[in-house]
Amino acid sequence: MRFGIKTGANEFFYLKPVGMSVKEVVEIAEKNPDTLIPVKNGAGWEGEIEAEFLKPVIKSPRELKTIIVRIEDLNHLVFMCHKSERELKGTRALEYIKWGEKQGYHKRPTCKGRERWWDLGEPQVSQALCMMSYNDRHIFWLNNRGLVDARFYDIYTHKNTYNFIICLNSSISFLSVELNGRVNLGEGALDFKVYESHEIVILHPDCLNNEVTKNVVEKLCARPIYSIFTELGFDPNKPIREQEPNPLPDRKALDDIIFDVLGLTEEERKEVYYAVAELVKNRLEKARSV
C-alpha cells in the first residue's frame, strides 16, 4: 500500500483533454504516441502535448462511479515525462516544461527536490485503491486502469484481484477500518493512514472461489456504492439496534461469501452489520455535537 502521486504542482501536472475523452487519448497513445493531444491545465494554459506523455489519472473519488475503475469515467490526465531536455528537443512536451518554468513551478519544494523537476518517477498502476479518509461511505476500488492522486492509496497484490476486492469490500473489512482509523478530521471523517492499513483484518483471498467472486463483483459494479446505512439497510435517524439489518441484495451476496467461509451464524452476521453502522453513526453524531 502506497501514497498516490504527490505532484507538488497539480495545476501543471494534471490536464484535461479538450474535445475528446480520456479513453480516446489512451487509445490514441497506444496506436500512435506521437499524436498531439489538445489539453488544458488548471492554470489557464491550453495547448497540445504528445500522447505518450499523457497518462490517465484518478484525481477525485467523485470520478469513480462504481466499485470498478472504468477508464470512461475518468476526467484527467497526468503529465508523465521521464526524458531529458535533450531527448525532448523539438517536442511540445518540452515547450510545456519551459512554460512551467516561467510560472516558477520548478522552484516549488516538491518539484525542485527531483533530479528533473517535471519527472514524477514511474509509479505503477495498482490493482486496488482506497481513500485516505472515510465519511459514511466505505469502498475499495478495483483498479488496473489509472494512476492515482495523493488523495488515494494504491494497493498492490499478486492475488486474484476479484477475490481481493471482495475481501476488502466486505463488511468485516469495514468494521476493521472503523476500529483502526482515527477520528481527527472535520465533520467526523475517519482518518486512515498507510501504517494503519496493516491492521485491517480481511479473509485470505485464496479462500474464495474465483468464478463466484467475479460474478458478484461484476453485478456490484453496475451501480454506485452508497452510504453504509443504505448499503446495510439502516435508517441513520433511528436507533440502529431497534432496526433489522436489510442489506442491499448484491451487498448481502458479497458479505455472504465471506460470512460463509468464516462460518458465521445469522445472529453473528447481524452483529457485524450492527457494529459497522453504530461505529459510523456514533462517529458522525459526535462530530456534530462538538
PDB file of C-alpha atoms in Angstrom:
ATOM      1  CA  MET A   1       0.000   0.000   0.000  1.00  0.00           C
ATOM      2  CA  ARG A   2       1.469   3.348  -1.049  1.00  0.00           C
ATOM      3  CA  PHE A   3       0.593   7.003  -1.362  1.00  0.00           C
ATOM      4  CA  GLY A   4      -0.655   8.207  -4.719  1.00  0.00           C
ATOM      5  CA  ILE A   5       1.237  10.784  -6.786  1.00  0.00           C
ATOM      6  CA  LYS A   6       2.418  13.914  -4.990  1.00  0.00           C
ATOM      7  CA  THR A   7       2.994  16.306  -7.868  1.00  0.00           C
ATOM      8  CA  GLY A   8       3.909  19.462  -5.977  1.00  0.00           C
ATOM      9  CA  ALA A   9       2.106  21.436  -8.695  1.00  0.00           C
ATOM     10  CA  ASN A  10      -1.269  19.942  -9.556  1.00  0.00           C
ATOM     11  CA  GLU A  11      -2.178  22.826 -11.850  1.00  0.00           C
ATOM     12  CA  PHE A  12       0.808  21.922 -14.037  1.00  0.00           C
ATOM     13  CA  PHE A  13       0.780  18.133 -13.957  1.00  0.00           C
ATOM     14  CA  TYR A  14      -2.958  17.472 -14.141  1.00  0.00           C
ATOM     15  CA  LEU A  15      -4.551  18.151 -17.502  1.00  0.00           C
ATOM     16  CA  LYS A  16      -7.938  17.746 -19.123  1.00  0.00           C
ATOM     17  CA  PRO A  17      -8.287  16.675 -22.757  1.00  0.00           C
ATOM     18  CA  VAL A  18     -10.067  19.179 -24.985  1.00  0.00           C
ATOM     19  CA  GLY A  19     -12.639  17.872 -27.447  1.00  0.00           C
ATOM     20  CA  MET A  20     -12.092  14.221 -26.573  1.00  0.00           C
ATOM     21  CA  SER A  21     -12.286  11.829 -23.643  1.00  0.00           C
ATOM     22  CA  VAL A  22      -9.528  10.325 -21.526  1.00  0.00           C
ATOM     23  CA  LYS A  23     -10.429   6.955 -23.013  1.00  0.00           C
ATOM     24  CA  GLU A  24      -9.872   8.292 -26.532  1.00  0.00           C
ATOM     25  CA  VAL A  25      -6.491   9.709 -25.522  1.00  0.00           C
ATOM     26  CA  VAL A  26      -5.425   6.322 -24.146  1.00  0.00           C
ATOM     27  CA  GLU A  27      -6.481   4.589 -27.365  1.00  0.00           C
ATOM     28  CA  ILE A  28      -4.589   7.138 -29.477  1.00  0.00           C
ATOM     29  CA  ALA A  29      -1.459   6.810 -27.318  1.00  0.00           C
ATOM     30  CA  GLU A  30      -1.442   3.041 -27.801  1.00  0.00           C
ATOM     31  CA  LYS A  31      -1.588   3.333 -31.599  1.00  0.00           C
ATOM     32  CA  ASN A  32       0.408   6.499 -32.263  1.00  0.00           C
ATOM     33  CA  PRO A  33       2.178   8.004 -29.229  1.00  0.00           C
ATOM     34  CA  ASP A  34       3.489  10.954 -31.260  1.00  0.00           C
ATOM     35  CA  THR A  35      -0.032  12.273 -31.876  1.00  0.00           C
ATOM     36  CA  LEU A  36      -0.569  15.760 -30.488  1.00  0.00           C
ATOM     37  CA  ILE A  37      -3.412  15.882 -27.969  1.00  0.00           C
ATOM     38  CA  PRO A  38      -5.230  19.155 -27.201  1.00  0.00           C
ATOM     39  CA  VAL A  39      -5.246  19.674 -23.428  1.00  0.00           C
ATOM     40  CA  LYS A  40      -5.680  22.382 -20.809  1.00  0.00           C
ATOM     41  CA  ASN A  41      -4.486  22.731 -17.236  1.00  0.00           C
ATOM     42  CA  GLY A  42      -5.877  24.348 -14.101  1.00  0.00           C
ATOM     43  CA  ALA A  43      -3.746  27.470 -14.505  1.00  0.00           C
ATOM     44  CA  GLY A  44      -5.376  28.638 -17.722  1.00  0.00           C
ATOM     45  CA  TRP A  45      -2.853  27.196 -20.179  1.00  0.00           C
ATOM     46  CA  GLU A  46      -4.199  25.401 -23.237  1.00  0.00           C
ATOM     47  CA  GLY A  47      -2.205  23.724 -25.974  1.00  0.00           C
ATOM     48  CA  GLU A  48      -1.022  20.387 -27.347  1.00  0.00           C
ATOM     49  CA  ILE A  49       1.198  17.664 -25.887  1.00  0.00           C
ATOM     50  CA  GLU A  50       2.322  14.357 -27.371  1.00  0.00           C
ATOM     51  CA  ALA A  51       0.078  11.455 -26.353  1.00  0.00           C
ATOM     52  CA  GLU A  52       2.985   9.404 -24.982  1.00  0.00           C
ATOM     53  CA  PHE A  53       3.391  11.880 -22.115  1.00  0.00           C
ATOM     54  CA  LEU A  54      -0.251  11.785 -21.034  1.00  0.00           C
ATOM     55  CA  LYS A  55      -1.471   9.031 -18.715  1.00  0.00           C
ATOM     56  CA  PRO A  56      -4.931   8.521 -17.196  1.00  0.00           C
ATOM     57  CA  VAL A  57      -5.097   9.571 -13.558  1.00  0.00           C
ATOM     58  CA  ILE A  58      -7.763   9.329 -10.878  1.00  0.00           C
ATOM     59  CA  LYS A  59      -7.875  12.717  -9.199  1.00  0.00           C
ATOM     60  CA  SER A  60     -11.045  12.532  -7.105  1.00  0.00           C
ATOM     61  CA  PRO A  61     -13.334   9.835  -5.659  1.00  0.00           C
ATOM     62  CA  ARG A  62     -16.216  11.678  -7.324  1.00  0.00           C
ATOM     63  CA  GLU A  63     -14.949  10.483 -10.702  1.00  0.00           C
ATOM     64  CA  LEU A  64     -15.435   6.847  -9.771  1.00  0.00           C
ATOM     65  CA  LYS A  65     -18.986   5.732 -10.431  1.00  0.00           C
ATOM     66  CA  THR A  66     -18.711   2.066  -9.477  1.00  0.00           C
ATOM     67  CA  ILE A  67     -16.575  -0.348  -7.482  1.00  0.00           C
ATOM     68  CA  ILE A  68     -14.502  -0.962 -10.629  1.00  0.00           C
ATOM     69  CA  VAL A  69     -12.437   1.906 -12.036  1.00  0.00           C
ATOM     70  CA  ARG A  70     -13.600   2.465 -15.603  1.00  0.00           C
ATOM     71  CA  ILE A  71     -11.484   4.481 -17.997  1.00  0.00           C
ATOM     72  CA  GLU A  72     -14.605   6.130 -19.430  1.00  0.00           C
ATOM     73  CA  ASP A  73     -15.356   7.690 -16.022  1.00  0.00           C
ATOM     74  CA  LEU A  74     -12.000   9.447 -15.707  1.00  0.00           C
ATOM     75  CA  ASN A  75     -11.645  13.161 -16.445  1.00  0.00           C
ATOM     76  CA  HIS A  76      -7.944  13.865 -16.051  1.00  0.00           C
ATOM     77  CA  LEU A  77      -4.553  13.057 -17.493  1.00  0.00           C
ATOM     78  CA  VAL A  78      -1.219  13.419 -15.749  1.00  0.00           C
ATOM     79  CA  PHE A  79       1.863  14.786 -17.494  1.00  0.00           C
ATOM     80  CA  MET A  80       4.250  11.852 -17.168  1.00  0.00           C
ATOM     81  CA  CYS A  81       7.619  12.520 -18.771  1.00  0.00           C
ATOM     82  CA  HIS A  82      10.919  10.824 -17.900  1.00  0.00           C
ATOM     83  CA  LYS A  83      13.027  12.242 -20.726  1.00  0.00           C
ATOM     84  CA  SER A  84      15.745  14.878 -20.509  1.00  0.00           C
ATOM     85  CA  GLU A  85      15.552  18.251 -22.238  1.00  0.00           C
ATOM     86  CA  ARG A  86      17.975  16.958 -24.846  1.00  0.00           C
ATOM     87  CA  GLU A  87      15.775  13.956 -25.578  1.00  0.00           C
ATOM     88  CA  LEU A  88      12.720  16.206 -25.744  1.00  0.00           C
ATOM     89  CA  LYS A  89      14.172  18.664 -28.242  1.00  0.00           C
ATOM     90  CA  GLY A  90      11.544  19.713 -30.762  1.00  0.00           C
ATOM     91  CA  THR A  91       8.580  18.364 -28.787  1.00  0.00           C
ATOM     92  CA  ARG A  92       5.520  20.124 -27.432  1.00  0.00           C
ATOM     93  CA  ALA A  93       6.278  18.446 -24.122  1.00  0.00           C
ATOM     94  CA  LEU A  94       9.484  20.476 -23.818  1.00  0.00           C
ATOM     95  CA  GLU A  95       7.611  23.652 -24.691  1.00  0.00           C
ATOM     96  CA  TYR A  96       5.180  22.854 -21.887  1.00  0.00           C
ATOM     97  CA  ILE A  97       8.027  22.283 -19.431  1.00  0.00           C
ATOM     98  CA  LYS A  98       9.535  25.644 -20.395  1.00  0.00           C
ATOM     99  CA  TRP A  99       6.144  27.281 -19.868  1.00  0.00           C
ATOM    100  CA  GLY A 100       6.025  25.684 -16.428  1.00  0.00           C
ATOM    101  CA  GLU A 101       9.426  27.097 -15.540  1.00  0.00           C
ATOM    102  CA  LYS A 102       8.247  30.586 -16.480  1.00  0.00           C
ATOM    103  CA  GLN A 103       5.483  30.119 -13.911  1.00  0.00           C
ATOM    104  CA  GLY A 104       8.031  29.073 -11.288  1.00  0.00           C
ATOM    105  CA  TYR A 105       6.795  25.508 -10.777  1.00  0.00           C
ATOM    106  CA  HIS A 106      10.355  24.185 -10.828  1.00  0.00           C
ATOM    107  CA  LYS A 107      11.106  26.211  -7.687  1.00  0.00           C
ATOM    108  CA  ARG A 108       8.407  24.613  -5.576  1.00  0.00           C
ATOM    109  CA  PRO A 109       9.795  22.392  -2.777  1.00  0.00           C
ATOM    110  CA  THR A 110       8.482  19.058  -4.047  1.00  0.00           C
ATOM    111  CA  CYS A 111       9.430  19.788  -7.653  1.00  0.00           C
ATOM    112  CA  LYS A 112      12.928  21.127  -7.056  1.00  0.00           C
ATOM    113  CA  GLY A 113      13.731  18.060  -4.973  1.00  0.00           C
ATOM    114  CA  ARG A 114      13.605  15.881  -8.095  1.00  0.00           C
ATOM    115  CA  GLU A 115      16.529  15.320 -10.461  1.00  0.00           C
ATOM    116  CA  ARG A 116      14.258  16.601 -13.220  1.00  0.00           C
ATOM    117  CA  TRP A 117      11.523  18.698 -11.687  1.00  0.00           C
ATOM    118  CA  TRP A 118       8.957  17.532 -14.268  1.00  0.00           C
ATOM    119  CA  ASP A 119       9.687  13.804 -13.804  1.00  0.00           C
ATOM    120  CA  LEU A 120       7.212  12.176 -11.404  1.00  0.00           C
ATOM    121  CA  GLY A 121       9.076   8.884 -11.481  1.00  0.00           C
ATOM    122  CA  GLU A 122       7.477   5.688 -12.698  1.00  0.00           C
ATOM    123  CA  PRO A 123       4.552   4.846 -10.414  1.00  0.00           C
ATOM    124  CA  GLN A 124       2.815   1.613 -11.310  1.00  0.00           C
ATOM    125  CA  VAL A 125      -0.923   1.250 -11.785  1.00  0.00           C
ATOM    126  CA  SER A 126      -2.258  -0.621  -8.760  1.00  0.00           C
ATOM    127  CA  GLN A 127      -4.709  -3.498  -8.545  1.00  0.00           C
ATOM    128  CA  ALA A 128      -6.867  -1.691  -5.983  1.00  0.00           C
ATOM    129  CA  LEU A 129      -7.132   1.639  -4.225  1.00  0.00           C
ATOM    130  CA  CYS A 130      -8.809   3.317  -1.296  1.00  0.00           C
ATOM    131  CA  MET A 131      -9.400   6.769   0.127  1.00  0.00           C
ATOM    132  CA  MET A 132      -7.327   8.480   2.787  1.00  0.00           C
ATOM    133  CA  SER A 133     -10.441   9.308   4.791  1.00  0.00           C
ATOM    134  CA  TYR A 134     -13.964   7.984   5.204  1.00  0.00           C
ATOM    135  CA  ASN A 135     -17.244   9.687   5.968  1.00  0.00           C
ATOM    136  CA  ASP A 136     -20.329   7.481   5.698  1.00  0.00           C
ATOM    137  CA  ARG A 137     -19.275   5.608   2.566  1.00  0.00           C
ATOM    138  CA  HIS A 138     -16.851   2.692   2.630  1.00  0.00           C
ATOM    139  CA  ILE A 139     -15.345   1.458  -0.608  1.00  0.00           C
ATOM    140  CA  PHE A 140     -12.193  -0.115  -2.024  1.00  0.00           C
ATOM    141  CA  TRP A 141     -11.928   0.112  -5.806  1.00  0.00           C
ATOM    142  CA  LEU A 142     -10.711  -2.487  -8.270  1.00  0.00           C
ATOM    143  CA  ASN A 143      -8.260  -0.506 -10.370  1.00  0.00           C
ATOM    144  CA  ASN A 144      -5.835  -1.709 -13.077  1.00  0.00           C
ATOM    145  CA  ARG A 145      -6.809   1.378 -15.118  1.00  0.00           C
ATOM    146  CA  GLY A 146      -5.150   4.554 -13.892  1.00  0.00           C
ATOM    147  CA  LEU A 147      -2.538   6.213 -11.731  1.00  0.00           C
ATOM    148  CA  VAL A 148      -3.865   7.983  -8.653  1.00  0.00           C
ATOM    149  CA  ASP A 149      -3.508  11.315  -6.902  1.00  0.00           C
ATOM    150  CA  ALA A 150      -2.170  11.575  -3.348  1.00  0.00           C
ATOM    151  CA  ARG A 151      -5.762  11.698  -2.075  1.00  0.00           C
ATOM    152  CA  PHE A 152      -5.772   7.924  -2.587  1.00  0.00           C
ATOM    153  CA  TYR A 153      -3.673   4.973  -1.533  1.00  0.00           C
ATOM    154  CA  ASP A 154      -2.516   2.458  -4.127  1.00  0.00           C
ATOM    155  CA  ILE A 155      -2.879  -1.177  -3.077  1.00  0.00           C
ATOM    156  CA  TYR A 156      -0.765  -3.830  -4.788  1.00  0.00           C
ATOM    157  CA  THR A 157      -1.325  -7.576  -4.707  1.00  0.00           C
ATOM    158  CA  HIS A 158      -0.368 -10.738  -6.566  1.00  0.00           C
ATOM    159  CA  LYS A 159      -3.612 -12.427  -5.543  1.00  0.00           C
ATOM    160  CA  ASN A 160      -6.700 -12.875  -7.710  1.00  0.00           C
ATOM    161  CA  THR A 161      -7.995  -9.312  -7.972  1.00  0.00           C
ATOM    162  CA  TYR A 162     -11.684 -10.215  -7.796  1.00  0.00           C
ATOM    163  CA  ASN A 163     -11.116 -12.270  -4.655  1.00  0.00           C
ATOM    164  CA  PHE A 164      -9.004  -9.490  -3.195  1.00  0.00           C
ATOM    165  CA  ILE A 165     -11.577  -6.770  -3.863  1.00  0.00           C
ATOM    166  CA  ILE A 166     -14.358  -8.919  -2.372  1.00  0.00           C
ATOM    167  CA  CYS A 167     -12.333  -9.337   0.819  1.00  0.00           C
ATOM    168  CA  LEU A 168     -11.593  -5.611   1.019  1.00  0.00           C
ATOM    169  CA  ASN A 169     -15.220  -4.616   0.424  1.00  0.00           C
ATOM    170  CA  SER A 170     -16.779  -6.970   2.933  1.00  0.00           C
ATOM    171  CA  SER A 171     -18.467  -5.523   5.999  1.00  0.00           C
ATOM    172  CA  ILE A 172     -15.853  -7.363   8.079  1.00  0.00           C
ATOM    173  CA  SER A 173     -13.199  -5.214   6.411  1.00  0.00           C
ATOM    174  CA  PHE A 174     -15.218  -2.039   7.012  1.00  0.00           C
ATOM    175  CA  LEU A 175     -15.528  -2.962  10.676  1.00  0.00           C
ATOM    176  CA  SER A 176     -11.759  -3.298  10.881  1.00  0.00           C
ATOM    177  CA  VAL A 177     -11.242   0.100   9.219  1.00  0.00           C
ATOM    178  CA  GLU A 178     -13.632   1.751  11.680  1.00  0.00           C
ATOM    179  CA  LEU A 179     -11.851   0.167  14.640  1.00  0.00           C
ATOM    180  CA  ASN A 180      -8.345   1.074  13.470  1.00  0.00           C
ATOM    181  CA  GLY A 181      -8.817   4.508  11.891  1.00  0.00           C
ATOM    182  CA  ARG A 182      -8.640   7.775  13.831  1.00  0.00           C
ATOM    183  CA  VAL A 183     -11.351  10.404  14.081  1.00  0.00           C
ATOM    184  CA  ASN A 184      -9.418  13.664  13.886  1.00  0.00           C
ATOM    185  CA  LEU A 185     -10.773  15.229  10.714  1.00  0.00           C
ATOM    186  CA  GLY A 186     -13.624  17.678  10.192  1.00  0.00           C
ATOM    187  CA  GLU A 187     -17.261  16.545  10.254  1.00  0.00           C
ATOM    188  CA  GLY A 188     -16.334  13.237  11.872  1.00  0.00           C
ATOM    189  CA  ALA A 189     -14.376  11.862   8.923  1.00  0.00           C
ATOM    190  CA  LEU A 190     -12.215   8.846   9.706  1.00  0.00           C
ATOM    191  CA  ASP A 191      -8.518   9.407   9.009  1.00  0.00           C
ATOM    192  CA  PHE A 192      -6.866   6.310   7.574  1.00  0.00           C
ATOM    193  CA  LYS A 193      -3.065   6.181   7.347  1.00  0.00           C
ATOM    194  CA  VAL A 194      -0.828   3.806   5.402  1.00  0.00           C
ATOM    195  CA  TYR A 195       0.599   2.242   8.555  1.00  0.00           C
ATOM    196  CA  GLU A 196      -2.929   1.606   9.841  1.00  0.00           C
ATOM    197  CA  SER A 197      -3.729  -0.422   6.745  1.00  0.00           C
ATOM    198  CA  HIS A 198      -1.598  -3.237   8.131  1.00  0.00           C
ATOM    199  CA  GLU A 199      -4.123  -3.588  10.953  1.00  0.00           C
ATOM    200  CA  ILE A 200      -7.053  -4.315   8.627  1.00  0.00           C
ATOM    201  CA  VAL A 201      -8.359  -7.826   9.097  1.00  0.00           C
ATOM    202  CA  ILE A 202      -9.538  -9.480   5.882  1.00  0.00           C
ATOM    203  CA  LEU A 203     -10.075 -13.042   4.778  1.00  0.00           C
ATOM    204  CA  HIS A 204      -7.236 -14.524   2.729  1.00  0.00           C
ATOM    205  CA  PRO A 205      -8.255 -14.177  -0.960  1.00  0.00           C
ATOM    206  CA  ASP A 206      -7.201 -17.754  -1.707  1.00  0.00           C
ATOM    207  CA  CYS A 207     -10.104 -18.988   0.431  1.00  0.00           C
ATOM    208  CA  LEU A 208     -12.617 -17.809  -2.168  1.00  0.00           C
ATOM    209  CA  ASN A 209     -13.987 -19.333  -5.364  1.00  0.00           C
ATOM    210  CA  ASN A 210     -12.737 -17.312  -8.331  1.00  0.00           C
ATOM    211  CA  GLU A 211     -15.831 -17.681 -10.507  1.00  0.00           C
ATOM    212  CA  VAL A 212     -18.238 -16.805  -7.703  1.00  0.00           C
ATOM    213  CA  THR A 213     -16.348 -13.663  -6.703  1.00  0.00           C
ATOM    214  CA  LYS A 214     -16.008 -12.428 -10.289  1.00  0.00           C
ATOM    215  CA  ASN A 215     -19.758 -12.753 -10.781  1.00  0.00           C
ATOM    216  CA  VAL A 216     -20.527 -10.840  -7.575  1.00  0.00           C
ATOM    217  CA  VAL A 217     -18.092  -8.015  -8.374  1.00  0.00           C
ATOM    218  CA  GLU A 218     -19.445  -7.614 -11.900  1.00  0.00           C
ATOM    219  CA  LYS A 219     -23.006  -7.344 -10.576  1.00  0.00           C
ATOM    220  CA  LEU A 220     -21.972  -4.847  -7.905  1.00  0.00           C
ATOM    221  CA  CYS A 221     -20.185  -2.658 -10.449  1.00  0.00           C
ATOM    222  CA  ALA A 222     -23.477  -1.981 -12.210  1.00  0.00           C
ATOM    223  CA  ARG A 223     -24.359   0.607  -9.561  1.00  0.00           C
ATOM    224  CA  PRO A 224     -22.771   3.277  -7.340  1.00  0.00           C
ATOM    225  CA  ILE A 225     -21.725   2.419  -3.799  1.00  0.00           C
ATOM    226  CA  TYR A 226     -23.992   4.246  -1.357  1.00  0.00           C
ATOM    227  CA  SER A 227     -23.597   5.295   2.270  1.00  0.00           C
ATOM    228  CA  ILE A 228     -23.003   2.447   4.688  1.00  0.00           C
ATOM    229  CA  PHE A 229     -26.509   2.956   6.065  1.00  0.00           C
ATOM    230  CA  THR A 230     -28.114   2.452   2.654  1.00  0.00           C
ATOM    231  CA  GLU A 231     -25.825  -0.478   1.875  1.00  0.00           C
ATOM    232  CA  LEU A 232     -26.725  -2.260   5.115  1.00  0.00           C
ATOM    233  CA  GLY A 233     -30.379  -1.211   5.236  1.00  0.00           C
ATOM    234  CA  PHE A 234     -30.443   1.121   8.245  1.00  0.00           C
ATOM    235  CA  ASP A 235     -32.088   4.483   8.839  1.00  0.00           C
ATOM    236  CA  PRO A 236     -29.365   6.620  10.489  1.00  0.00           C
ATOM    237  CA  ASN A 237     -32.040   8.831  12.060  1.00  0.00           C
ATOM    238  CA  LYS A 238     -33.280   5.958  14.205  1.00  0.00           C
ATOM    239  CA  PRO A 239     -31.511   3.841  16.849  1.00  0.00           C
ATOM    240  CA  ILE A 240     -29.523   1.193  14.980  1.00  0.00           C
ATOM    241  CA  ARG A 241     -30.299  -1.634  17.406  1.00  0.00           C
ATOM    242  CA  GLU A 242     -34.030  -1.076  17.065  1.00  0.00           C
ATOM    243  CA  GLN A 243     -33.841  -1.934  13.371  1.00  0.00           C
ATOM    244  CA  GLU A 244     -33.398  -5.166  11.475  1.00  0.00           C
ATOM    245  CA  PRO A 245     -30.414  -5.154   9.087  1.00  0.00           C
ATOM    246  CA  ASN A 246     -31.640  -5.235   5.495  1.00  0.00           C
ATOM    247  CA  PRO A 247     -28.562  -5.063   3.242  1.00  0.00           C
ATOM    248  CA  LEU A 248     -28.960  -4.463  -0.474  1.00  0.00           C
ATOM    249  CA  PRO A 249     -29.140  -7.805  -2.335  1.00  0.00           C
ATOM    250  CA  ASP A 250     -25.750  -7.512  -4.044  1.00  0.00           C
ATOM    251  CA  ARG A 251     -24.169  -6.223  -0.830  1.00  0.00           C
ATOM    252  CA  LYS A 252     -25.578  -9.238   1.016  1.00  0.00           C
ATOM    253  CA  ALA A 253     -24.287 -11.561  -1.711  1.00  0.00           C
ATOM    254  CA  LEU A 254     -20.792 -10.122  -1.266  1.00  0.00           C
ATOM    255  CA  ASP A 255     -20.873 -10.384   2.521  1.00  0.00           C
ATOM    256  CA  ASP A 256     -22.339 -13.880   2.469  1.00  0.00           C
ATOM    257  CA  ILE A 257     -19.286 -15.117   0.571  1.00  0.00           C
ATOM    258  CA  ILE A 258     -17.087 -14.005   3.468  1.00  0.00           C
ATOM    259  CA  PHE A 259     -19.548 -14.927   6.218  1.00  0.00           C
ATOM    260  CA  ASP A 260     -19.994 -18.437   4.806  1.00  0.00           C
ATOM    261  CA  VAL A 261     -16.252 -19.112   4.769  1.00  0.00           C
ATOM    262  CA  LEU A 262     -15.988 -17.837   8.340  1.00  0.00           C
ATOM    263  CA  GLY A 263     -18.968 -19.944   9.370  1.00  0.00           C
ATOM    264  CA  LEU A 264     -20.835 -17.048  10.995  1.00  0.00           C
ATOM    265  CA  THR A 265     -24.321 -17.689  12.316  1.00  0.00           C
ATOM    266  CA  GLU A 266     -27.245 -15.483  11.306  1.00  0.00           C
ATOM    267  CA  GLU A 267     -27.002 -13.604  14.596  1.00  0.00           C
ATOM    268  CA  GLU A 268     -23.268 -13.069  14.186  1.00  0.00           C
ATOM    269  CA  ARG A 269     -23.818 -11.681  10.704  1.00  0.00           C
ATOM    270  CA  LYS A 270     -26.360  -9.231  12.052  1.00  0.00           C
ATOM    271  CA  GLU A 271     -23.911  -8.228  14.770  1.00  0.00           C
ATOM    272  CA  VAL A 272     -21.322  -7.289  12.140  1.00  0.00           C
ATOM    273  CA  TYR A 273     -23.883  -5.049  10.440  1.00  0.00           C
ATOM    274  CA  TYR A 274     -24.960  -3.501  13.737  1.00  0.00           C
ATOM    275  CA  ALA A 275     -21.368  -2.819  14.775  1.00  0.00           C
ATOM    276  CA  VAL A 276     -20.362  -1.164  11.492  1.00  0.00           C
ATOM    277  CA  ALA A 277     -23.474   1.027  11.359  1.00  0.00           C
ATOM    278  CA  GLU A 278     -23.165   2.030  15.021  1.00  0.00           C
ATOM    279  CA  LEU A 279     -19.499   2.957  14.719  1.00  0.00           C
ATOM    280  CA  VAL A 280     -20.156   5.168  11.695  1.00  0.00           C
ATOM    281  CA  LYS A 281     -23.257   6.759  13.218  1.00  0.00           C
ATOM    282  CA  ASN A 282     -21.566   7.449  16.565  1.00  0.00           C
ATOM    283  CA  ARG A 283     -18.542   8.945  14.827  1.00  0.00           C
ATOM    284  CA  LEU A 284     -20.646  11.326  12.752  1.00  0.00           C
ATOM    285  CA  GLU A 285     -23.005  12.280  15.585  1.00  0.00           C
ATOM    286  CA  LYS A 286     -20.125  13.021  17.935  1.00  0.00           C
ATOM    287  CA  ALA A 287     -18.664  15.435  15.390  1.00  0.00           C
ATOM    288  CA  ARG A 288     -21.987  17.251  15.033  1.00  0.00           C
ATOM    289  CA  SER A 289     -22.306  17.677  18.789  1.00  0.00           C
ATOM    290  CA  VAL A 290     -18.945  19.410  19.204  1.00  0.00           C
TER     291      VAL A 290
END
